[in-house]
Amino acid sequence: MKYISTRGETPPIGFKDAVMMGLARDGGLLLPESLPAVDRNTLNSWRNLPYQYLALEILTLFIDDIPRLDLDALVERSYRQFSHPQVTPVRRVGDLYIMELFHGPTLAFKDIALQLLGNLFEYILTDSGSFMNIIGATSGDTGSAAIYGVRGKKGINIFILHPEGRTSPIQALQMTTVVEPNVFNIAVRGTFDDAQAIVKEIFGDLEFKDRYHLGAINSINWARVLAQVVYYVYSYCKVWKTGAESVDFSVPTGNFGDIFAGFIAKRLLPEGCINRLILATNENDILARFVREGEYATGGGVTPTFSPSMDIQIASNFERYLYYLRDENSEQVRRDMAAFARTGTIDLVQFKQRVQQDFAARSVSEAETIATIAEVHARENYLLDPHTAVGVKAAMELKSDERPVICLATAHPAKFGAAVQKAIGREVDLPPALADLTERESRCQVMDADVDKIKEYVRLHGLS
Ligand SMILES: *Cc1c(COP(=O)(O)O)cnc(C)c1O
């Protein structure tokens, strides 16, 4: 399987190169040259597979430059740290299904992709005798999941910048209590945007980037999407066994990453298995507006909400869907993205019908988010985190009588205590594995939002 760029100006490369490249050299996003599809017989044979076995089967369809035995070991290592034997268990809650994606080490769904990505990086670097310094900025979830993905790994150092005092206390502790010698937490005196701008500037210094083999961990890496395809198929098989041939999924969305994995799963499985993907946004609703109106248009600034991991105005994975919407015409994608950079808009109204065959969308307000947490708790004695609540609310509104909906639960409620407190009048305890977080040793460097000082720090502590 070769990988190509949505913008068509990067020669086809293998999976391992695609993982190391992250963003394509021409500025586009990497995708498989052609999408594999599985038939009914194959799907039948997958029906009872444990998560890790199913993951291996699916990854094998997209990866042909890692021997199967090695891939098997990578998958095994990535998911054995999960606290639930099924990795992503599916529960019946009222008349919905909820797939819990928060049983990884940092209690958010990003672990599923970043555990695998960390192991892939280590494997590929060991093979080539090379090294990498990962640099990233985070407002919370991504940073901790990335740190847990690469802690203690050979050939990798990781530098994560977070805005000092502006993440939730638990999120900060999840990062700073990882004290392995290859992990460097930097609390920047400034905002998330300051931290992000510094990282961008460092990546823009190509000499520095090449010298220190800088690597990124953001959601545009193809391996992250691929890891997420697995749980769509896994949960489909679970619900299929109860008699449903066809399901909808409801996905709380920010960067269009998780839901794009659902789109790939829909294309992978036989026609009709996955009917529609319900795209749920918070008040930052660029994607919901796109599905409803056909125009992809930024709407001013980002509004802070109870579901901060979806407070996004420009969805970094959208270009991948655009590529399929444009019937794989990369020249047209280049034109669209250039127009978007200029005007903040891409006119896709002509595709509205097709988009609405794949997606239904709902933007969920702050009040609805809190009310949904309270309602589901009162009625079903089940506690949602605010991101999951956005998806559950959309599912309640858009569910059809013909088929079940599987809602993706993207974080453990204990991670977002303030919203939960507002909904039910108390916070929830952290799961046992994190109960002693405040007592653990922690390590963090507080620094000014000064790109030169931070580069100096990377020079001093980075691998080279
Ligand atoms: C990152 C994140 C999301 C959004 O995922 P995308 O792939 O950006 O759509 C939703 N919920 C939680 C808890 C997250 O951390």
CSV table of C-alpha atoms and ligand atoms in Angstrom, one decimal:
chain,number,residue,atom,x,y,z
A,1,MET,CA,0.0,0.0,0.0
A,2,LYS,CA,1.4,3.4,-1.1
A,3,TYR,CA,0.4,6.7,0.4
A,4,ILE,CA,-0.2,9.9,-1.6
A,5,SER,CA,-0.9,13.5,-0.8
A,6,THR,CA,-4.3,15.2,-1.1
A,7,ARG,CA,-2.5,17.9,-3.0
A,8,GLY,CA,-0.9,15.4,-5.5
A,9,GLU,CA,2.6,16.8,-5.4
A,10,THR,CA,4.4,14.2,-3.2
A,11,PRO,CA,5.6,11.0,-4.9
A,12,PRO,CA,3.9,7.9,-3.4
A,13,ILE,CA,5.6,6.5,-0.3
A,14,GLY,CA,5.2,3.5,1.9
A,15,PHE,CA,3.4,3.4,5.3
A,16,LYS,CA,6.6,3.8,7.4
A,17,ASP,CA,7.6,6.9,5.5
A,18,ALA,CA,4.1,8.2,5.8
A,19,VAL,CA,4.2,7.8,9.6
A,20,MET,CA,7.5,9.7,9.8
A,21,MET,CA,6.5,12.4,7.4
A,22,GLY,CA,3.3,13.4,9.2
A,23,LEU,CA,2.2,16.3,7.0
A,24,ALA,CA,3.0,15.7,3.3
A,25,ARG,CA,5.9,17.8,1.9
A,26,ASP,CA,3.5,19.7,-0.5
A,27,GLY,CA,1.4,20.8,2.5
A,28,GLY,CA,-1.3,18.3,1.9
A,29,LEU,CA,-2.4,15.3,4.0
A,30,LEU,CA,-1.4,11.7,3.3
A,31,LEU,CA,-3.9,9.1,2.3
A,32,PRO,CA,-3.8,5.5,0.9
A,33,GLU,CA,-3.5,5.4,-2.9
A,34,SER,CA,-6.7,3.3,-2.9
A,35,LEU,CA,-9.0,2.3,-0.1
A,36,PRO,CA,-9.3,-1.4,0.7
A,37,ALA,CA,-12.7,-2.9,1.1
A,38,VAL,CA,-13.8,-6.1,3.0
A,39,ASP,CA,-16.5,-8.5,1.8
A,40,ARG,CA,-19.2,-10.2,3.9
A,41,ASN,CA,-17.2,-13.4,4.4
A,42,THR,CA,-14.2,-11.5,5.8
A,43,LEU,CA,-16.4,-9.5,8.0
A,44,ASN,CA,-18.1,-12.7,9.2
A,45,SER,CA,-14.7,-14.1,10.2
A,46,TRP,CA,-13.9,-10.9,12.2
A,47,ARG,CA,-17.2,-11.0,14.1
A,48,ASN,CA,-15.8,-12.5,17.4
A,49,LEU,CA,-12.2,-11.3,17.3
A,50,PRO,CA,-10.8,-9.7,20.4
A,51,TYR,CA,-9.8,-6.0,19.9
A,52,GLN,CA,-6.1,-6.7,19.3
A,53,TYR,CA,-6.7,-9.4,16.7
A,54,LEU,CA,-9.1,-7.3,14.8
A,55,ALA,CA,-6.7,-4.4,14.9
A,56,LEU,CA,-4.0,-6.6,13.4
A,57,GLU,CA,-6.3,-7.7,10.6
A,58,ILE,CA,-7.3,-4.1,9.7
A,59,LEU,CA,-3.8,-2.6,10.0
A,60,THR,CA,-2.5,-5.4,7.7
A,61,LEU,CA,-4.9,-4.1,4.9
A,62,PHE,CA,-3.1,-0.7,5.1
A,63,ILE,CA,0.5,-1.6,5.9
A,64,ASP,CA,2.7,-3.8,3.8
A,65,ASP,CA,6.2,-2.6,4.9
A,66,ILE,CA,6.1,-4.0,8.5
A,67,PRO,CA,6.2,-7.8,8.9
A,68,ARG,CA,3.0,-9.2,10.4
A,69,LEU,CA,4.8,-10.6,13.4
A,70,ASP,CA,6.3,-7.3,14.2
A,71,LEU,CA,3.0,-5.5,13.7
A,72,ASP,CA,1.3,-8.0,16.0
A,73,ALA,CA,3.9,-7.2,18.7
A,74,LEU,CA,3.3,-3.5,18.2
A,75,VAL,CA,-0.4,-3.8,18.6
A,76,GLU,CA,-0.1,-6.1,21.6
A,77,ARG,CA,2.2,-3.6,23.3
A,78,SER,CA,0.0,-0.6,22.5
A,79,TYR,CA,-3.2,-2.0,24.0
A,80,ARG,CA,-2.0,-4.1,27.0
A,81,GLN,CA,-1.9,-0.9,29.2
A,82,PHE,CA,-5.6,-0.4,28.8
A,83,SER,CA,-7.6,-0.9,31.9
A,84,HIS,CA,-10.5,-2.8,30.2
A,85,PRO,CA,-9.8,-6.2,28.6
A,86,GLN,CA,-12.0,-5.3,25.6
A,87,VAL,CA,-10.0,-2.0,25.1
A,88,THR,CA,-13.1,-0.1,23.8
A,89,PRO,CA,-16.1,-1.8,25.5
A,90,VAL,CA,-19.6,-1.0,24.2
A,91,ARG,CA,-22.5,-0.5,26.7
A,92,ARG,CA,-26.2,-0.2,26.3
A,93,VAL,CA,-27.3,3.1,28.0
A,94,GLY,CA,-31.1,3.6,27.5
A,95,ASP,CA,-31.8,3.3,23.8
A,96,LEU,CA,-28.3,4.2,22.8
A,97,TYR,CA,-25.0,2.3,22.7
A,98,ILE,CA,-22.0,4.0,24.2
A,99,MET,CA,-18.5,2.9,23.1
A,100,GLU,CA,-16.1,3.8,25.9
A,101,LEU,CA,-12.8,5.0,24.4
A,102,PHE,CA,-11.3,6.3,27.7
A,103,HIS,CA,-9.7,3.2,29.2
A,104,GLY,CA,-6.2,4.2,28.2
A,105,PRO,CA,-3.6,5.7,30.4
A,106,THR,CA,-4.7,9.3,30.1
A,107,LEU,CA,-8.5,8.6,30.1
A,108,ALA,CA,-9.2,10.1,26.6
A,109,PHE,CA,-9.7,8.5,23.2
A,110,LYS,CA,-6.4,10.0,21.9
A,111,ASP,CA,-4.6,7.2,23.8
A,112,ILE,CA,-5.8,4.6,21.3
A,113,ALA,CA,-4.0,6.3,18.4
A,114,LEU,CA,-1.0,7.7,20.3
A,115,GLN,CA,-0.1,4.5,22.1
A,116,LEU,CA,0.3,2.9,18.7
A,117,LEU,CA,2.0,5.9,17.1
A,118,GLY,CA,4.6,6.0,19.9
A,119,ASN,CA,5.4,2.3,19.4
A,120,LEU,CA,5.5,2.8,15.6
A,121,PHE,CA,8.0,5.7,16.0
A,122,GLU,CA,10.2,3.6,18.2
A,123,TYR,CA,10.1,0.6,15.9
A,124,ILE,CA,10.9,2.6,12.8
A,125,LEU,CA,13.7,4.6,14.5
A,126,THR,CA,15.3,1.5,15.9
A,127,ASP,CA,15.2,-0.1,12.5
A,128,SER,CA,17.0,2.8,10.9
A,129,GLY,CA,19.3,3.6,13.8
A,130,SER,CA,17.9,7.1,13.9
A,131,PHE,CA,16.4,9.4,16.5
A,132,MET,CA,13.7,12.1,16.8
A,133,ASN,CA,12.7,15.0,19.0
A,134,ILE,CA,9.0,15.5,19.2
A,135,ILE,CA,7.8,19.1,19.9
A,136,GLY,CA,4.2,20.0,20.4
A,137,ALA,CA,1.9,22.5,22.0
A,138,THR,CA,-1.2,21.4,23.9
A,139,SER,CA,-4.2,22.8,25.6
A,140,GLY,CA,-4.7,19.6,27.5
A,141,ASP,CA,-5.6,16.1,26.1
A,142,THR,CA,-3.2,15.7,23.2
A,143,GLY,CA,-0.1,16.5,25.3
A,144,SER,CA,-0.6,13.9,28.0
A,145,ALA,CA,-1.6,11.2,25.5
A,146,ALA,CA,1.5,11.9,23.4
A,147,ILE,CA,3.7,11.9,26.5
A,148,TYR,CA,2.3,8.5,27.6
A,149,GLY,CA,2.7,7.3,24.1
A,150,VAL,CA,6.5,7.8,24.1
A,151,ARG,CA,7.6,7.8,27.7
A,152,GLY,CA,10.8,5.8,28.1
A,153,LYS,CA,11.0,5.0,24.4
A,154,LYS,CA,14.5,4.7,22.8
A,155,GLY,CA,15.6,7.3,20.3
A,156,ILE,CA,12.8,9.7,21.1
A,157,ASN,CA,12.7,12.8,23.3
A,158,ILE,CA,9.5,14.7,23.7
A,159,PHE,CA,9.0,18.4,24.5
A,160,ILE,CA,5.4,19.5,25.3
A,161,LEU,CA,4.5,23.1,25.8
A,162,HIS,CA,1.4,24.0,27.7
A,163,PRO,CA,0.1,27.4,28.8
A,164,GLU,CA,1.1,27.8,32.5
A,165,GLY,CA,-2.0,27.6,34.7
A,166,ARG,CA,-4.5,27.4,31.8
A,167,THR,CA,-5.1,23.7,31.4
A,168,SER,CA,-7.3,21.9,34.0
A,169,PRO,CA,-5.2,20.9,37.1
A,170,ILE,CA,-5.7,17.2,36.3
A,171,GLN,CA,-4.5,17.7,32.7
A,172,ALA,CA,-1.3,19.5,33.9
A,173,LEU,CA,-0.6,16.8,36.5
A,174,GLN,CA,-1.1,14.1,33.9
A,175,MET,CA,1.8,15.6,31.9
A,176,THR,CA,4.2,16.8,34.6
A,177,THR,CA,4.1,13.6,36.7
A,178,VAL,CA,5.7,11.6,33.9
A,179,VAL,CA,9.3,12.0,34.9
A,180,GLU,CA,11.1,9.6,32.5
A,181,PRO,CA,14.4,11.2,31.3
A,182,ASN,CA,13.1,11.5,27.7
A,183,VAL,CA,10.1,13.7,28.7
A,184,PHE,CA,10.3,17.5,29.0
A,185,ASN,CA,7.3,19.5,30.1
A,186,ILE,CA,7.5,23.2,29.5
A,187,ALA,CA,4.9,25.5,31.1
A,188,VAL,CA,4.9,28.6,29.0
A,189,ARG,CA,4.1,32.0,30.6
A,190,GLY,CA,1.3,32.8,28.1
A,191,THR,CA,-1.7,31.4,26.3
A,192,PHE,CA,-2.1,28.2,24.3
A,193,ASP,CA,-1.9,30.4,21.1
A,194,ASP,CA,1.5,31.7,22.3
A,195,ALA,CA,2.7,28.1,22.8
A,196,GLN,CA,1.3,27.0,19.5
A,197,ALA,CA,3.0,30.0,17.7
A,198,ILE,CA,6.3,29.1,19.2
A,199,VAL,CA,6.1,25.5,18.0
A,200,LYS,CA,5.1,26.7,14.5
A,201,GLU,CA,8.1,29.0,14.4
A,202,ILE,CA,10.5,26.3,15.5
A,203,PHE,CA,9.2,24.0,12.8
A,204,GLY,CA,9.5,26.8,10.3
A,205,ASP,CA,13.3,27.0,11.0
A,206,LEU,CA,14.2,24.2,8.5
A,207,GLU,CA,17.8,24.0,9.5
A,208,PHE,CA,16.9,23.5,13.1
A,209,LYS,CA,14.2,21.0,12.1
A,210,ASP,CA,16.5,18.9,10.1
A,211,ARG,CA,19.4,19.0,12.6
A,212,TYR,CA,17.2,17.9,15.5
A,213,HIS,CA,14.9,15.6,13.5
A,214,LEU,CA,11.9,17.3,14.8
A,215,GLY,CA,8.7,15.3,14.8
A,216,ALA,CA,5.1,16.3,15.3
A,217,ILE,CA,2.3,14.4,17.0
A,218,ASN,CA,-0.8,16.3,15.8
A,219,SER,CA,-3.8,14.7,14.5
A,220,ILE,CA,-2.8,14.9,10.8
A,221,ASN,CA,-0.6,11.8,11.1
A,222,TRP,CA,-2.2,9.0,9.1
A,223,ALA,CA,-1.4,6.3,11.7
A,224,ARG,CA,-3.6,8.1,14.1
A,225,VAL,CA,-6.6,7.9,11.8
A,226,LEU,CA,-5.9,4.3,11.0
A,227,ALA,CA,-5.7,3.3,14.7
A,228,GLN,CA,-9.1,4.8,15.1
A,229,VAL,CA,-10.7,2.9,12.2
A,230,VAL,CA,-10.4,-0.2,14.3
A,231,TYR,CA,-12.9,0.7,17.0
A,232,TYR,CA,-15.6,1.6,14.5
A,233,VAL,CA,-15.4,-2.0,13.1
A,234,TYR,CA,-15.1,-3.5,16.6
A,235,SER,CA,-18.2,-1.8,17.9
A,236,TYR,CA,-20.1,-2.6,14.7
A,237,CYS,CA,-19.4,-6.3,15.2
A,238,LYS,CA,-20.6,-6.1,18.9
A,239,VAL,CA,-23.9,-4.4,18.0
A,240,TRP,CA,-24.3,-6.6,14.9
A,241,LYS,CA,-24.3,-9.6,17.2
A,242,THR,CA,-27.4,-8.3,18.8
A,243,GLY,CA,-29.2,-8.5,15.4
A,244,ALA,CA,-28.7,-5.1,13.8
A,245,GLU,CA,-27.3,-5.2,10.3
A,246,SER,CA,-26.9,-1.4,10.0
A,247,VAL,CA,-25.8,1.2,12.5
A,248,ASP,CA,-25.3,5.0,12.8
A,249,PHE,CA,-22.4,6.5,14.8
A,250,SER,CA,-22.5,9.7,16.8
A,251,VAL,CA,-19.1,11.4,17.1
A,252,PRO,CA,-18.2,14.6,19.0
A,253,THR,CA,-15.9,16.4,16.7
A,254,GLY,CA,-13.3,19.2,16.6
A,255,ASN,CA,-10.6,18.5,14.1
A,256,PHE,CA,-12.6,16.0,12.0
A,257,GLY,CA,-10.0,13.3,12.9
A,258,ASP,CA,-12.1,10.8,14.8
A,259,ILE,CA,-15.1,11.2,12.5
A,260,PHE,CA,-12.9,10.9,9.4
A,261,ALA,CA,-11.8,7.5,10.7
A,262,GLY,CA,-15.5,6.6,10.8
A,263,PHE,CA,-15.8,7.6,7.2
A,264,ILE,CA,-12.9,5.3,6.3
A,265,ALA,CA,-14.6,2.5,8.3
A,266,LYS,CA,-17.8,3.1,6.4
A,267,ARG,CA,-15.9,2.8,3.1
A,268,LEU,CA,-14.1,-0.3,4.3
A,269,LEU,CA,-17.2,-2.3,5.4
A,270,PRO,CA,-19.8,-3.7,3.0
A,271,GLU,CA,-22.4,-1.1,1.8
A,272,GLY,CA,-24.9,-0.2,4.5
A,273,CYS,CA,-23.2,-1.6,7.6
A,274,ILE,CA,-22.4,2.0,8.7
A,275,ASN,CA,-25.4,4.1,7.5
A,276,ARG,CA,-24.6,7.6,8.7
A,277,LEU,CA,-22.2,9.4,10.9
A,278,ILE,CA,-23.7,12.0,13.2
A,279,LEU,CA,-21.3,14.9,13.4
A,280,ALA,CA,-21.7,16.6,16.8
A,281,THR,CA,-20.0,19.9,17.5
A,282,ASN,CA,-20.2,22.3,20.4
A,283,GLU,CA,-20.8,26.0,19.8
A,284,ASN,CA,-17.8,26.1,17.5
A,285,ASP,CA,-19.8,24.8,14.7
A,286,ILE,CA,-17.9,25.2,11.4
A,287,LEU,CA,-18.3,21.5,10.6
A,288,ALA,CA,-22.0,21.3,11.5
A,289,ARG,CA,-22.7,24.3,9.3
A,290,PHE,CA,-20.8,22.6,6.5
A,291,VAL,CA,-23.0,19.5,6.6
A,292,ARG,CA,-26.2,21.5,6.8
A,293,GLU,CA,-25.4,24.2,4.3
A,294,GLY,CA,-22.7,22.9,2.1
A,295,GLU,CA,-20.3,25.7,2.7
A,296,TYR,CA,-17.1,25.3,4.7
A,297,ALA,CA,-16.6,28.7,6.2
A,298,THR,CA,-14.8,29.9,9.3
A,299,GLY,CA,-17.0,31.9,11.6
A,300,GLY,CA,-14.8,34.3,13.5
A,301,GLY,CA,-12.9,33.4,16.7
A,302,VAL,CA,-13.0,30.3,18.9
A,303,THR,CA,-15.5,30.3,21.7
A,304,PRO,CA,-14.3,28.6,24.9
A,305,THR,CA,-16.8,25.8,26.0
A,306,PHE,CA,-17.1,23.0,28.5
A,307,SER,CA,-15.8,20.6,25.8
A,308,PRO,CA,-12.4,22.4,25.3
A,309,SER,CA,-10.9,19.6,23.1
A,310,MET,CA,-13.4,20.6,20.4
A,311,ASP,CA,-12.9,24.4,20.6
A,312,ILE,CA,-11.6,24.6,17.1
A,313,GLN,CA,-12.4,26.7,14.1
A,314,ILE,CA,-10.4,25.1,11.4
A,315,ALA,CA,-10.6,21.3,11.2
A,316,SER,CA,-7.2,20.0,10.3
A,317,ASN,CA,-8.4,16.7,8.9
A,318,PHE,CA,-11.2,18.2,6.7
A,319,GLU,CA,-8.9,18.2,3.7
A,320,ARG,CA,-8.9,14.4,3.6
A,321,TYR,CA,-12.7,14.3,3.2
A,322,LEU,CA,-12.5,17.1,0.7
A,323,TYR,CA,-10.3,14.9,-1.4
A,324,TYR,CA,-12.9,12.2,-1.7
A,325,LEU,CA,-15.7,14.8,-2.2
A,326,ARG,CA,-13.7,16.1,-5.1
A,327,ASP,CA,-13.4,12.6,-6.5
A,328,GLU,CA,-9.7,12.4,-5.7
A,329,ASN,CA,-8.9,15.4,-7.9
A,330,SER,CA,-5.9,16.8,-6.1
A,331,GLU,CA,-5.6,19.8,-8.4
A,332,GLN,CA,-9.1,20.9,-7.3
A,333,VAL,CA,-8.1,20.3,-3.7
A,334,ARG,CA,-5.2,22.6,-4.1
A,335,ARG,CA,-7.5,25.3,-5.6
A,336,ASP,CA,-10.0,24.8,-2.7
A,337,MET,CA,-7.3,25.1,-0.1
A,338,ALA,CA,-5.8,28.2,-1.7
A,339,ALA,CA,-9.3,29.7,-1.8
A,340,PHE,CA,-9.8,28.9,1.8
A,341,ALA,CA,-6.5,30.5,2.8
A,342,ARG,CA,-7.5,33.6,0.9
A,343,THR,CA,-11.2,33.9,1.8
A,344,GLY,CA,-11.9,31.5,4.7
A,345,THR,CA,-14.5,29.8,2.6
A,346,ILE,CA,-14.9,26.7,0.3
A,347,ASP,CA,-18.1,26.5,-1.6
A,348,LEU,CA,-19.2,22.9,-1.7
A,349,VAL,CA,-23.0,23.5,-2.0
A,350,GLN,CA,-23.1,21.3,-5.2
A,351,PHE,CA,-22.2,18.3,-3.0
A,352,LYS,CA,-24.7,19.0,-0.2
A,353,GLN,CA,-26.8,15.9,-1.0
A,354,ARG,CA,-23.8,13.6,-1.1
A,355,VAL,CA,-22.4,15.0,2.1
A,356,GLN,CA,-25.8,14.4,3.8
A,357,GLN,CA,-25.8,10.8,2.7
A,358,ASP,CA,-22.6,10.4,4.8
A,359,PHE,CA,-23.3,12.7,7.6
A,360,ALA,CA,-26.0,14.3,9.7
A,361,ALA,CA,-25.0,17.2,12.0
A,362,ARG,CA,-26.0,19.0,15.1
A,363,SER,CA,-24.3,21.8,17.1
A,364,VAL,CA,-25.0,21.5,20.8
A,365,SER,CA,-25.1,24.5,23.1
A,366,GLU,CA,-23.4,24.8,26.5
A,367,ALA,CA,-26.8,24.6,28.3
A,368,GLU,CA,-27.7,21.5,26.3
A,369,THR,CA,-24.4,19.9,27.2
A,370,ILE,CA,-24.9,20.3,30.9
A,371,ALA,CA,-28.5,19.3,30.7
A,372,THR,CA,-27.6,16.1,28.8
A,373,ILE,CA,-25.1,15.1,31.5
A,374,ALA,CA,-27.7,15.7,34.2
A,375,GLU,CA,-30.5,13.9,32.3
A,376,VAL,CA,-28.5,10.7,31.4
A,377,HIS,CA,-27.2,10.6,34.9
A,378,ALA,CA,-30.6,10.9,36.5
A,379,ARG,CA,-32.3,8.5,34.1
A,380,GLU,CA,-29.6,5.9,33.4
A,381,ASN,CA,-27.2,6.4,36.3
A,382,TYR,CA,-24.4,6.8,33.7
A,383,LEU,CA,-22.0,9.7,33.8
A,384,LEU,CA,-21.0,11.5,30.6
A,385,ASP,CA,-18.0,13.8,30.1
A,386,PRO,CA,-19.0,17.1,28.4
A,387,HIS,CA,-17.5,16.0,25.0
A,388,THR,CA,-19.4,12.7,25.0
A,389,ALA,CA,-22.5,14.6,26.1
A,390,VAL,CA,-22.3,16.7,22.9
A,391,GLY,CA,-22.4,13.5,20.9
A,392,VAL,CA,-25.2,11.9,22.9
A,393,LYS,CA,-27.4,15.0,22.6
A,394,ALA,CA,-26.9,15.0,18.9
A,395,ALA,CA,-27.7,11.3,18.8
A,396,MET,CA,-30.9,11.8,20.8
A,397,GLU,CA,-32.0,14.4,18.3
A,398,LEU,CA,-31.1,12.7,15.1
A,399,LYS,CA,-31.6,9.0,15.9
A,400,SER,CA,-33.9,7.1,13.5
A,401,ASP,CA,-36.2,4.2,14.5
A,402,GLU,CA,-34.6,1.9,12.0
A,403,ARG,CA,-31.2,1.4,13.4
A,404,PRO,CA,-29.2,1.8,16.6
A,405,VAL,CA,-26.8,4.6,17.2
A,406,ILE,CA,-23.3,4.0,18.7
A,407,CYS,CA,-22.1,7.1,20.6
A,408,LEU,CA,-18.4,7.6,21.0
A,409,ALA,CA,-17.4,8.4,24.6
A,410,THR,CA,-14.2,10.3,24.1
A,411,ALA,CA,-13.1,11.1,27.7
A,412,HIS,CA,-13.6,9.9,31.3
A,413,PRO,CA,-15.9,12.3,33.2
A,414,ALA,CA,-13.3,12.7,36.0
A,415,LYS,CA,-11.1,14.6,33.5
A,416,PHE,CA,-13.7,17.4,33.2
A,417,GLY,CA,-14.8,17.8,36.8
A,418,ALA,CA,-16.1,21.4,36.5
A,419,ALA,CA,-18.7,20.5,33.9
A,420,VAL,CA,-19.8,17.4,35.8
A,421,GLN,CA,-20.0,19.4,39.0
A,422,LYS,CA,-22.3,21.9,37.3
A,423,ALA,CA,-24.5,19.1,36.0
A,424,ILE,CA,-24.9,16.8,39.0
A,425,GLY,CA,-23.7,18.9,41.9
A,426,ARG,CA,-20.5,16.9,42.6
A,427,GLU,CA,-17.3,15.9,41.0
A,428,VAL,CA,-16.3,12.3,40.3
A,429,ASP,CA,-13.3,10.4,41.6
A,430,LEU,CA,-10.4,9.6,39.3
A,431,PRO,CA,-10.1,5.9,38.5
A,432,PRO,CA,-7.7,4.0,40.8
A,433,ALA,CA,-4.8,4.2,38.4
A,434,LEU,CA,-4.7,8.0,38.7
A,435,ALA,CA,-6.1,8.4,42.2
A,436,ASP,CA,-2.7,9.4,43.6
A,437,LEU,CA,-1.9,11.9,40.9
A,438,THR,CA,-1.5,14.8,43.3
A,439,GLU,CA,1.0,13.0,45.4
A,440,ARG,CA,3.3,11.9,42.6
A,441,GLU,CA,6.7,13.5,41.9
A,442,SER,CA,6.4,16.0,39.1
A,443,ARG,CA,8.8,17.8,36.8
A,444,CYS,CA,8.2,20.9,34.7
A,445,GLN,CA,10.2,23.8,33.4
A,446,VAL,CA,8.4,27.2,33.5
A,447,MET,CA,9.6,29.4,30.7
A,448,ASP,CA,8.9,32.7,29.0
A,449,ALA,CA,7.0,32.6,25.7
A,450,ASP,CA,10.3,33.3,23.9
A,451,VAL,CA,11.1,31.2,20.9
A,452,ASP,CA,14.9,31.6,21.3
A,453,LYS,CA,14.9,30.5,24.9
A,454,ILE,CA,12.9,27.4,24.1
A,455,LYS,CA,15.1,26.5,21.1
A,456,GLU,CA,18.1,26.8,23.4
A,457,TYR,CA,16.4,24.4,25.8
A,458,VAL,CA,15.8,21.9,23.0
A,459,ARG,CA,19.4,22.2,22.0
A,460,LEU,CA,20.5,21.5,25.5
A,461,HIS,CA,18.2,18.5,26.1
A,462,GLY,CA,17.3,17.2,22.7
A,463,LEU,CA,18.8,14.1,21.0
A,464,SER,CA,21.3,14.9,18.2
B,1,LIG,C1,-9.5,15.6,20.8
B,1,LIG,C2,-10.8,15.3,21.4
B,1,LIG,C3,-12.1,15.3,20.7
B,1,LIG,C4,-12.1,15.7,19.2
B,1,LIG,O1,-11.5,14.8,18.4
B,1,LIG,P1,-11.2,15.2,16.8
B,1,LIG,O2,-10.5,14.0,16.3
B,1,LIG,O3,-10.4,16.4,16.9
B,1,LIG,O4,-12.5,15.4,16.2
B,1,LIG,C5,-13.2,15.0,21.3
B,1,LIG,N1,-13.2,14.6,22.6
B,1,LIG,C6,-12.1,14.6,23.4
B,1,LIG,C7,-12.2,14.2,24.8
B,1,LIG,C8,-10.9,14.9,22.8
B,1,LIG,O5,-9.7,14.9,23.6
